Short mmCIF file of C-alpha atoms in Angstrom, two decimals:
data_model
loop_
_atom_site.label_atom_id
_atom_site.label_comp_id
_atom_site.label_asym_id
_atom_site.label_seq_id
_atom_site.Cartn_x
_atom_site.Cartn_y
_atom_site.Cartn_z
CA MET W 1 -0.02 0.03 0.08
CA THR W 2 1.47 3.53 -0.99
CA GLY W 3 1.80 6.53 1.55
CA ARG W 4 -1.05 8.21 0.08
CA GLY W 5 -3.03 4.97 0.33
CA ALA W 6 -2.51 4.51 4.02
CA ARG W 7 -3.21 7.83 4.96
CA ARG W 8 -6.66 7.74 3.28
CA LEU W 9 -7.29 4.08 5.08
CA ALA W 10 -6.16 5.66 8.17
CA GLY W 11 -8.80 8.47 7.39
CA ALA W 12 -11.41 6.21 7.05
CA LEU W 13 -10.92 4.33 10.30
CA VAL W 14 -10.93 7.60 12.52
CA VAL W 15 -14.36 8.82 11.11
CA ALA W 16 -15.72 5.04 11.32
CA CYS W 17 -14.40 4.64 15.16
CA LEU W 18 -16.30 8.46 15.96
CA LEU W 19 -19.31 7.20 14.93
CA LEU W 20 -19.32 4.49 17.63
CA ALA W 21 -17.38 6.43 20.10
CA GLY W 22 -18.48 8.85 23.14
CA PRO W 23 -21.58 10.59 23.91
CA SER W 24 -22.38 11.15 20.34
CA ALA W 25 -23.29 7.49 19.75
CA SER W 26 -26.01 7.65 22.10
CA ASN W 27 -27.85 11.04 20.12
CA GLY W 28 -27.81 8.96 16.62
CA ALA W 29 -24.56 9.41 14.36
CA TYR W 30 -24.13 11.53 11.40
CA THR W 31 -21.93 10.68 8.85
CA ALA W 32 -20.55 14.62 7.65
CA GLY W 33 -21.61 14.88 4.17
CA PRO W 34 -20.54 16.59 1.22
CA LEU W 35 -19.91 20.26 1.35
CA PRO W 36 -22.42 22.43 -1.11
CA PRO W 37 -21.17 23.68 -4.24
CA GLY W 38 -18.78 26.35 -4.18
CA ALA W 39 -17.61 25.58 -0.26
CA PRO W 40 -14.00 26.83 -0.13
CA ARG W 41 -11.23 24.01 -0.60
CA GLU W 42 -8.69 25.23 1.75
CA VAL W 43 -9.15 28.04 5.08
CA VAL W 44 -9.93 31.40 4.23
CA PRO W 45 -7.08 33.21 5.70
CA ASN W 46 -9.19 36.21 6.63
CA ARG W 47 -12.04 34.45 8.11
CA VAL W 48 -13.62 34.33 11.65
CA MET W 49 -16.60 32.30 12.97
CA THR W 50 -18.04 31.85 16.39
CA TRP W 51 -20.90 29.45 17.41
CA ASN W 52 -22.34 27.96 20.47
CA ILE W 53 -22.57 24.25 19.67
CA CYS W 54 -25.55 23.76 22.63
CA ASN W 55 -25.00 21.56 24.71
CA PRO W 56 -27.40 19.84 25.89
CA CYS W 57 -29.73 20.02 22.72
CA ARG W 58 -30.80 19.06 19.25
CA GLY W 59 -28.99 16.07 19.60
CA SER W 60 -25.64 18.00 20.78
CA GLY W 61 -23.99 14.90 20.05
CA GLN W 62 -23.84 14.74 16.00
CA ASN W 63 -20.13 16.41 15.43
CA GLY W 64 -19.94 15.59 12.05
CA GLY W 65 -23.25 17.63 10.71
CA ARG W 66 -20.80 20.71 12.93
CA ALA W 67 -17.99 19.63 11.52
CA ALA W 68 -20.21 19.74 7.82
CA GLU W 69 -21.45 23.83 9.03
CA ILE W 70 -17.33 24.68 10.15
CA ALA W 71 -16.15 23.52 7.04
CA THR W 72 -18.99 24.92 4.39
CA TYR W 73 -16.97 28.25 5.16
CA ALA W 74 -13.94 27.17 6.54
CA PRO W 75 -12.74 29.94 8.65
CA GLN W 76 -9.12 31.02 9.76
CA VAL W 77 -10.27 30.84 13.66
CA ILE W 78 -13.17 29.28 14.73
CA GLY W 79 -14.59 30.17 18.40
CA LEU W 80 -17.00 27.74 19.72
CA GLN W 81 -18.91 28.10 23.02
CA GLU W 82 -21.04 25.27 25.74
CA ALA W 83 -18.03 22.92 24.09
CA CYS W 84 -17.11 19.76 25.48
CA VAL W 85 -13.45 18.61 24.74
CA GLY W 86 -14.62 15.33 23.42
CA ASP W 87 -16.95 17.06 21.23
CA VAL W 88 -14.34 19.57 19.80
CA GLU W 89 -11.85 16.22 19.23
CA ARG W 90 -14.14 14.69 16.98
CA ILE W 91 -14.91 18.04 15.20
CA ARG W 92 -11.60 18.36 14.58
CA ASP W 93 -11.22 15.31 13.07
CA TYR W 94 -14.16 15.33 11.03
CA LEU W 95 -12.72 18.87 9.49
CA ARG W 96 -8.96 17.13 8.99
CA TYR W 97 -9.79 13.59 8.01
CA ARG W 98 -13.42 14.54 5.72
CA TYR W 99 -12.42 17.85 4.80
CA GLY W 100 -8.65 18.08 4.54
CA LEU W 101 -9.04 21.28 6.89
CA ALA W 102 -6.42 20.82 9.36
CA TYR W 103 -6.69 23.04 12.78
CA HIS W 104 -4.88 23.77 16.04
CA VAL W 105 -7.25 23.64 19.27
CA GLU W 106 -7.29 25.13 22.37
CA TYR W 107 -9.64 25.07 25.33
CA GLY W 108 -10.74 27.09 27.97
CA SER W 109 -12.97 24.59 30.24
CA VAL W 110 -14.11 26.42 33.56
CA LEU W 111 -16.45 23.19 34.04
CA PRO W 112 -15.65 19.10 34.39
CA SER W 113 -19.65 18.12 33.35
CA TRP W 114 -19.64 14.53 32.94
CA SER W 115 -24.21 15.04 32.42
CA ARG W 116 -23.27 17.38 29.50
CA CYS W 117 -19.97 15.77 28.22
CA GLY W 118 -20.00 12.26 29.39
CA GLY W 119 -16.38 10.42 30.22
CA LEU W 120 -15.72 8.55 33.75
CA PRO W 121 -17.62 9.86 36.54
CA TRP W 122 -14.47 10.26 38.26
CA SER W 123 -13.30 11.89 35.17
CA PRO W 124 -15.77 13.80 33.92
CA GLY W 125 -15.20 15.73 30.25
CA GLY W 126 -14.44 19.73 30.27
CA PHE W 127 -16.88 22.39 29.20
CA GLY W 128 -16.87 25.64 28.13
CA GLN W 129 -14.54 27.18 25.37
CA ALA W 130 -12.59 26.14 22.91
CA ILE W 131 -10.70 27.92 19.72
CA LEU W 132 -9.60 26.38 16.70
CA SER W 133 -6.91 27.77 14.71
CA ALA W 134 -5.55 27.06 10.92
CA THR W 135 -2.46 28.35 12.35
CA PRO W 136 -0.65 27.28 15.47
CA MET W 137 -1.69 29.19 18.55
CA THR W 138 0.87 30.78 21.86
CA ASP W 139 0.34 32.63 24.83
CA ARG W 140 -3.02 30.47 25.71
CA VAL W 141 -4.47 32.58 29.02
CA THR W 142 -8.01 31.01 30.75
CA ALA W 143 -10.00 32.90 32.98
CA GLU W 144 -13.07 32.17 35.03
CA TYR W 145 -15.11 35.60 35.92
CA PRO W 146 -15.52 35.88 39.69
CA HIS W 147 -18.99 35.79 39.14
CA GLY W 148 -20.26 33.44 37.05
CA GLY W 149 -24.33 33.22 37.63
CA SER W 150 -25.93 29.90 37.88
CA GLU W 151 -23.21 28.34 36.20
CA ASP W 152 -19.44 29.14 35.96
CA ARG W 153 -18.70 31.41 33.19
CA GLY W 154 -15.12 32.79 31.81
CA TYR W 155 -13.02 33.51 28.68
CA MET W 156 -9.74 32.22 27.31
CA ALA W 157 -7.57 34.62 24.99
CA VAL W 158 -4.68 33.20 22.23
CA THR W 159 -2.18 34.64 19.95
CA THR W 160 -2.49 33.46 16.66
CA LEU W 161 -2.84 34.60 12.83
CA VAL W 162 -5.56 36.15 11.15
CA ASP W 163 -5.45 38.24 7.29
CA GLY W 164 -1.23 37.57 8.44
CA VAL W 165 -1.36 39.41 11.32
CA ARG W 166 -0.34 38.73 14.70
CA VAL W 167 -3.89 38.75 16.69
CA ARG W 168 -4.90 38.25 20.29
CA VAL W 169 -8.57 36.27 19.80
CA PHE W 170 -10.45 36.12 22.92
CA ASN W 171 -13.53 34.28 23.09
CA THR W 172 -16.09 33.84 25.98
CA HIS W 173 -19.23 32.55 27.43
CA LEU W 174 -21.41 35.42 29.23
CA ALA W 175 -24.13 34.43 32.14
CA GLU W 176 -27.28 33.11 31.35
CA ARG W 177 -30.17 36.13 29.77
CA ARG W 178 -31.98 36.73 32.97
CA GLN W 179 -28.64 37.90 35.06
CA ALA W 180 -27.82 41.15 33.39
CA PRO W 181 -26.02 42.11 36.66
CA VAL W 182 -23.92 39.13 36.75
CA ARG W 183 -23.26 40.33 32.70
CA ALA W 184 -21.86 43.67 33.94
CA ALA W 185 -19.55 42.52 36.13
CA GLN W 186 -18.14 39.94 33.13
CA THR W 187 -17.47 42.70 31.36
CA GLU W 188 -15.99 44.82 32.79
CA VAL W 189 -13.11 41.97 33.64
CA LEU W 190 -13.38 41.42 29.84
CA ALA W 191 -13.22 44.93 28.08
CA LYS W 192 -10.12 45.74 30.62
CA ALA W 193 -8.57 42.72 29.10
CA VAL W 194 -9.38 43.40 25.75
CA ALA W 195 -8.24 47.04 26.08
CA ARG W 196 -4.82 45.66 26.81
CA TYR W 197 -4.18 45.12 23.37
CA ASP W 198 -3.80 47.14 20.16
CA ARG W 199 -5.14 44.46 17.36
CA THR W 200 -8.22 42.55 19.05
CA ILE W 201 -10.81 39.96 17.70
CA VAL W 202 -13.49 39.11 20.58
CA LEU W 203 -15.81 36.19 19.53
CA GLY W 204 -18.55 34.61 21.59
CA ASP W 205 -21.68 34.43 23.50
CA PHE W 206 -22.96 37.64 25.08
CA ASN W 207 -26.29 36.56 25.98
CA ALA W 208 -27.29 40.32 25.30
CA THR W 209 -28.82 42.33 23.10
CA PRO W 210 -26.54 44.74 22.12
CA ASP W 211 -28.35 47.86 23.32
CA ALA W 212 -27.90 46.55 26.83
CA ALA W 213 -26.19 48.49 29.14
CA GLU W 214 -23.71 45.42 30.50
CA LEU W 215 -22.31 45.37 26.91
CA ASP W 216 -21.40 49.46 26.90
CA VAL W 217 -18.12 48.53 28.52
CA MET W 218 -17.57 46.95 25.64
CA TRP W 219 -18.54 49.20 22.74
CA GLY W 220 -16.28 51.47 24.32
CA VAL W 221 -13.36 49.17 23.65
CA ALA W 222 -14.32 47.56 20.25
CA LYS W 223 -16.81 47.55 17.58
CA ASP W 224 -18.69 44.73 15.95
CA ALA W 225 -17.85 43.20 12.82
CA ASP W 226 -22.05 43.92 11.43
CA PRO W 227 -21.16 47.34 10.20
CA GLY W 228 -24.71 48.43 11.09
CA CYS W 229 -25.22 46.91 14.26
CA GLY W 230 -24.57 49.14 17.00
CA PRO W 231 -25.73 50.08 20.87
CA SER W 232 -28.00 52.87 19.50
CA GLY W 233 -29.60 50.67 16.80
CA PRO W 234 -30.06 47.43 18.11
CA ASP W 235 -33.17 46.94 15.33
CA THR W 236 -30.30 47.02 12.50
CA CYS W 237 -28.44 43.78 13.91
CA GLU W 238 -28.68 40.88 12.56
CA PRO W 239 -29.71 38.58 14.91
CA THR W 240 -28.23 35.38 15.86
CA THR W 241 -30.51 32.99 17.43
CA ASP W 242 -33.88 30.81 17.37
CA TRP W 243 -35.37 33.48 19.57
CA ARG W 244 -34.16 36.21 16.90
CA SER W 245 -31.93 38.43 19.23
CA LYS W 246 -28.47 38.56 18.48
CA PHE W 247 -26.37 37.65 21.40
CA ASP W 248 -23.44 36.37 19.00
CA TYR W 249 -20.59 38.66 18.58
CA VAL W 250 -17.59 39.03 16.45
CA PHE W 251 -15.67 42.54 18.52
CA LEU W 252 -12.92 43.96 16.35
CA ARG W 253 -9.76 46.71 17.71
CA GLY W 254 -7.08 46.61 15.12
CA PHE W 255 -9.33 45.29 12.07
CA GLU W 256 -11.91 46.45 9.67
CA SER W 257 -15.01 43.99 8.61
CA LEU W 258 -15.24 43.53 5.15
CA GLU W 259 -18.53 41.20 5.73
CA GLN W 260 -20.65 39.68 8.14
CA ARG W 261 -22.59 36.75 7.40
CA VAL W 262 -25.22 34.65 10.08
CA HIS W 263 -25.82 31.16 9.28
CA PRO W 264 -29.14 29.35 10.70
CA THR W 265 -28.23 26.22 11.67
CA PRO W 266 -30.38 22.60 12.64
CA TRP W 267 -27.53 21.93 15.02
CA SER W 268 -27.88 24.28 18.04
CA ASP W 269 -30.12 27.55 19.07
CA HIS W 270 -27.79 29.65 18.15
CA ASP W 271 -26.96 30.52 14.29
CA LEU W 272 -23.29 30.44 13.27
CA VAL W 273 -21.93 33.70 12.58
CA GLN W 274 -19.26 34.31 10.18
CA ALA W 275 -17.08 37.27 9.83
CA ASP W 276 -14.51 38.11 6.89
CA LEU W 277 -12.21 41.39 8.30
CA SER W 278 -9.12 43.03 7.05
CA HIS W 279 -6.44 44.55 9.63
CA ALA W 280 -6.50 48.09 9.97
CA TRP W 281 -2.43 48.89 10.05
CA GLY W 282 -3.77 52.91 10.22
CA HIS W 283 -5.06 51.72 13.88
CA THR W 284 -1.25 50.53 15.03
CA GLY W 285 2.19 50.89 14.07
CA LYS W 286 2.42 47.29 15.99
CA GLU W 287 1.80 43.35 15.46
CA GLY W 288 -0.91 42.32 16.74
CA GLY W 289 -1.17 41.12 20.22
CA SER W 290 1.05 43.49 21.05
CA GLN W 291 -0.22 45.18 24.38
CA SER W 292 -0.60 49.26 25.07
#
C-alpha cells in the first residue's frame, strides 16, 4: 500500500470510529457528507467564526453535522462555546479526515460536566470554550469570571494569525439571559483584558442584545463586525438565535469588517456567525498581540 493509500485508510478508520465513540453515539450518528457547491477547498485566512454549539440540545453529539457546517465556510479561526473537549476533538477529526482542513485547538474549560460531556464519573469531560485555528496558537490564557451566575463562566485568549497578522483572539460565554448584573461584572473584566491589546478579535455568546447596558463597556473598546450594528441601533443588527435576538458577537479592535454573515443551523439554538476581516494598519503600528 502506498503512503497516500495508508493515510486515506487511516482517515476512514478514524471517521468510522467517531461514529461509534463517545456521547454522540447515543444521540444518533451523523455521517459528515459532501459540502455544497462553492464551498472553499482551503481555509480562508481572513475569516473568523463564532458559534455556541448548544450543549445539551438538539442531538448535541452529532459532531459530523457541526463539522460540515464549519467546513462549508472554512474559517481561519473558530470560537466555540458550550463545548465539551470530547466533542471538539471529534469535530476537529472530521474536519481533518473528511474535509482536509487541519486545525490546532486550545481549550478554556471552566466546568467538569459528566452530564453534559460524558466520560467517567471520576473523570468528566471539560466544558466551556474552545478556539480552533489553522495556524498554531501561543500564550493561551484562561480566566474564570469572579461571578459566574447560575453556572461557572469565563474567557480564554490566544495569539494567532488572521489575515496574515498576529492578533489576540478572545472567546467568551457570559451569564444567562436573566442575569444582567452578573454579565455587567463579567464585561468589566473582559473589556479590561481586551483593552490591553491594539489588535484584538473577541468572539462569543454575550447573552445580551446590543443596547443592553452591560455591553456599554465593550462598545467602548471595540466595534462589531456587523457594520450596521451598534448600541444605538439594535433593530439593524441581524439576529443570531432561534428567538431572533442578537446574542453572538465578533468584536473587533484593529481590524475592519469586509462582510459579516449569519448562517442558521439545525445543530444549535444559536446561529453560526462568520466575518471576513481586513487588518487596519492605520489603527496601530504594532504587530497584533502587542500590549498597549
